[in-house]
Structures are given as C-alpha cells and as structure tokens.
C-alpha cells in the first residue's frame, strides 16, 4: 500500500509512543490534555509531546566538561583559521592577536569579528580551509542584496549537520513514527536539505515536497497523512488559511510544526497552533555558520538550546561591539564554529538580537538557551528618530482580538517627515462589520503599537487575503523612502 493508504497510517499510529530514533531516548511521559497544555508560560492548543533527547551524552554534558571541550575546540579552530585561511590571518595580525593568545573562553573577545561582507569578499572559495577535493557540497546565499556568500561542507561537516538536525527534530517531539512534510526550498538554500537529512537520521519518513504549489501541499498532507510540517511560520499561516478555506481540516493529521527561517513571535505561535492544530516549536540557524541546527526549542517551548559543543555563542552590544556581561539583558548574537572543517567562521556577527535565559531547563539539556530572535539589527526602521522593529509591531497586532497574523508595514516620506503605515488584515466578520466597530478596532491597534514602539502609526484595516502571501520568508516591510 502507498503511504496514503489507511493500513500504513494505522500502523504508523500504533508505533507512536516510546519508540524513538536509534539514539533518541524518551525522558518523561506525555503530560497535558489534548484540549490544551501550559508550556513555558503559554497555553498551547495541542498535546505536549514527550520529552526526548537524541544524544544525551552531548546534549546533557555537565557545564565544566562542556566548557573544557569548547576551549579545546576553539583553540584548534583558531589555529586552523590562522594557518589555512589568508583573510583570517590578516585580520588577526591587524588585531594583534595570535592563536597562542587564546588561553580561556573569554579570550575569544580578543579575536576580530567576521561579517557577511567579509565572506562576500572571499567569493567563491577564498574562505575555504580545506582543498576543494575534500568539499562534497556547496551551498550559497541568494545574492539578492549583494554578492552571494558561499559555504563548503566536508563529509564530516555533513555528518555533524545531520547529527545536529536529529537533535533538533527529536527535541521538537519527532519520532520514527512520523511522516514529515518539508515545505522549505531545496537547492542552494540550506533549509530544505538540512532538515531532510536530519529527518532521515531520526528514522522518520520524509516527504521532500519543497516550497510552493500550496494547494498541492494540502493535497499531499491529506493523501500521505503528514504528521509534521516544516516551513517558515508565515507560510505555515498561509497553509492554515487554505486548509480552512478548502474545508480540509478533518482530513489533516498534523501534530507537530517546526518553524524557522524568519523571526516570529509567541503570538504567532498561538496563531499557528490554532490554525494548523500543531504543537509549534522554533529553531534557528544561518547558512554562514552551518544552516538550521544551531539552536532549537524543546517541548518546554521556553528558549532555544544552543548546540554549544559545536558553536561558541556570545552576546555583544551591536553599537560598540563589546561583549554583554549581563546576558539576560540581550544583545546581538555572535557565533564561532568549533568543528566546521570546510569554512571555519570566527565570531560571526549574525545581526540577530536575542537574550540568553538563566537557569536549567526542565528537559535536562545543559546547552545555553537563547530567546526567540526579537529583531535583526539591520531590520530596524528609524522613524522620526524612533527605532522600530517589525517584531514589536507583530506582538502588538496579535494582542488585539480579531486581527489575523497577516500584515505589512509601509515606510514613506511626506515632506520632510517619515511616516509609517501598517496594513492589517482582520477577520472577515470584522471587515464587513459596521463602521463604528471597525474604527474601534483600528484605534485599539494604534494604541497597542504606540505603547510598544513609542510612536503613533497609521493603521489601515484591509480585506482578508489582500496582503501578499509568501511561499518562503514573508516580506513584512516595504520602505518607500528615497535613498539618501
């Protein structure tokens, strides 16, 4: 029988339980009822999956042993970068630092930063630390905003990546019993392929659908009995709309949603869980240092565990570049790869703003937890002297009843002043409601945004389905101001 057949799906259901991947281990029993579970301070609409750990020896390593391993690997990767990557040696010499100066983890702050522009200047292969004959895969950014950044992977790099993705998938609740639909793009983009090999390592069945053809995505869910969806959160919301519009909900068997590739809020999580009927988790990565797999949420949904045996994370003040000592106060995430062979990356400035959580996670993992990305420092809009981040506006919008997660922010200039307008989709019943009700909703949204960002913005309520939908990363901001 095909994967869409009832016999196959029933057998899959019978295997759901304590069975996990080859190395995955069930840590605690399911808790919470189908109607809702409180997780990480939030009320999820789906049952909380069982807490499982793919590689307890690495993911639950005592902090002293983990930090000793990090130092050993940091010293080794800095030595490799010095000896085999010309631009790193030049940058270190200019900063007056040599590999032997790295005697403790805090000495990482002596090393110069790497930026996206640095990697672009190395196009295509100058950043590689291994001969091309040892590189077995090459990924690259789209290059839509400049020269593409090229990333090479050795065989060991790919094995490491698959291992980290298996950790991510297991942490999110995936088991060998799942049928996993990947709606990320394949090709040069790291999202689709990265998740693909992690799913296979866990032992689940992977549906390599790729992105786009949304009606077909839903038909595949129905035909093949997909239980896990992997895509961007904005595309997940679009699929939820289509499922509702086509009356397909009774035929959808999704239980987990793994969303990444763009920043999203906890309010968006609630909308995804309601719209798709899934338990939704976040994950983080970027192609310059690996791809997805840098950090991931566990079933506690309270912070993403960094894979600290493979990455050294820091938080810095984005304005000064100084390390932030009170990590809970937040800053820009900086990452150093500790095991990457093809392209070692030293102190990469991600431009992603987050915080580090204090204390232990109930799941048992010891890796430091980072918050959701609150904003990108290069996504910031300056409107009449006020710094505005799209995520602040999203949080404010979704706190108002009747507002959908579909919106667009338009920056323009009227005379000498910058202006910000937010196009907001509301539920159909509200859009066609009486004018006084619409005005009340509009004013409520404007007040919430003003409290969040400290600036009054104009809100325009628009018809459901009128803002652009994306099959990948959503385009939330349109800046129409003239370039100076």
C-alpha angles and dihedrals in degrees: 000000000000121000087261092061121109094233091057094047092048090052089050090053092051090056094054110108132064097349111114141166123299092276100017116115130200108231105180140004125262115276132190132045129273090250094063145321130207108234127172091345093309131104109233120198093218134067113272109247122234114275108251131173120205099199111015094176091064103026095048098038113146111257096243091054091044093051092048089052091048092053093048091050094042092054091048096048093047089052090051092049091049094049102037110027113064098199092053092052090050092049093048093048090050089051091048095240131127131188092258089061090071102090100141137021091257088061088073085084088069091065121091121251124253118220135190089255090057090055092045089054088056093058121178112359110343092104093056115113094192132057114268091246087066093051111093100176137027126199127181141186119253094255091219092135097037142317112348120254112231124211125192127202129201121207090263091050090056091048089051091048093051090049092052092047090051088054090050095049094046092048089055091055101262118150137179087267094068131101105214123204113200111202095174119110118262125210122065090350109096097213102079100040093040092057092040096063093041091055090050091049090054087050099240122137111261125210104199095202097147122203130311135031091089098188088053090050089059093045089053090051089054098041098044100032096238111201099181129045122198118190143101115304092240091054089046089057091050091052089049089056091050092048089054094043094050095044090239099134096102089056096048116099100182115144103164133042120193108193129184144125094092138041115269136173135236088250088059088050091058091049091050093048092050095042099046101024092236139131100244126211133178128227133184139209144125131215095237092069101026116305125256113352102069092110138350143184121249124212090281088073091211110116134338116265111232117222091237095174087068103029135041108214126201135173119220137181101258091214099049103021091229119141112259108235096191095060093183088065091067137230143165115316115240120189134196118192111229101187107022110127104180096052118004109203119204120204097336114197104225095185086222116131119215144132133240118238120230124224135030125305116236089231091074099241114134099200114117114262123229123198124241110285102271093195145329114254089223092050091063117121119207108211117179090334095311122118109229126187122195092229091060089057093046092053090050093047096050092050089069116084114241096027119121124216090251115102143132131211117215121193118194140157123243110190107312096338131085116232132199125203126181119205107207128190114214129190114283094249091058096043092058094039124110118296095248091057091049091049091050092053091046092052092046091054092047091051093050092049092047090053091048099047105018093239135097112238131183115249122202119192111220135190118273110269095021100108116079118272122215132210089203130014114358120242100226100163131055113185110197096170115123115259113248 
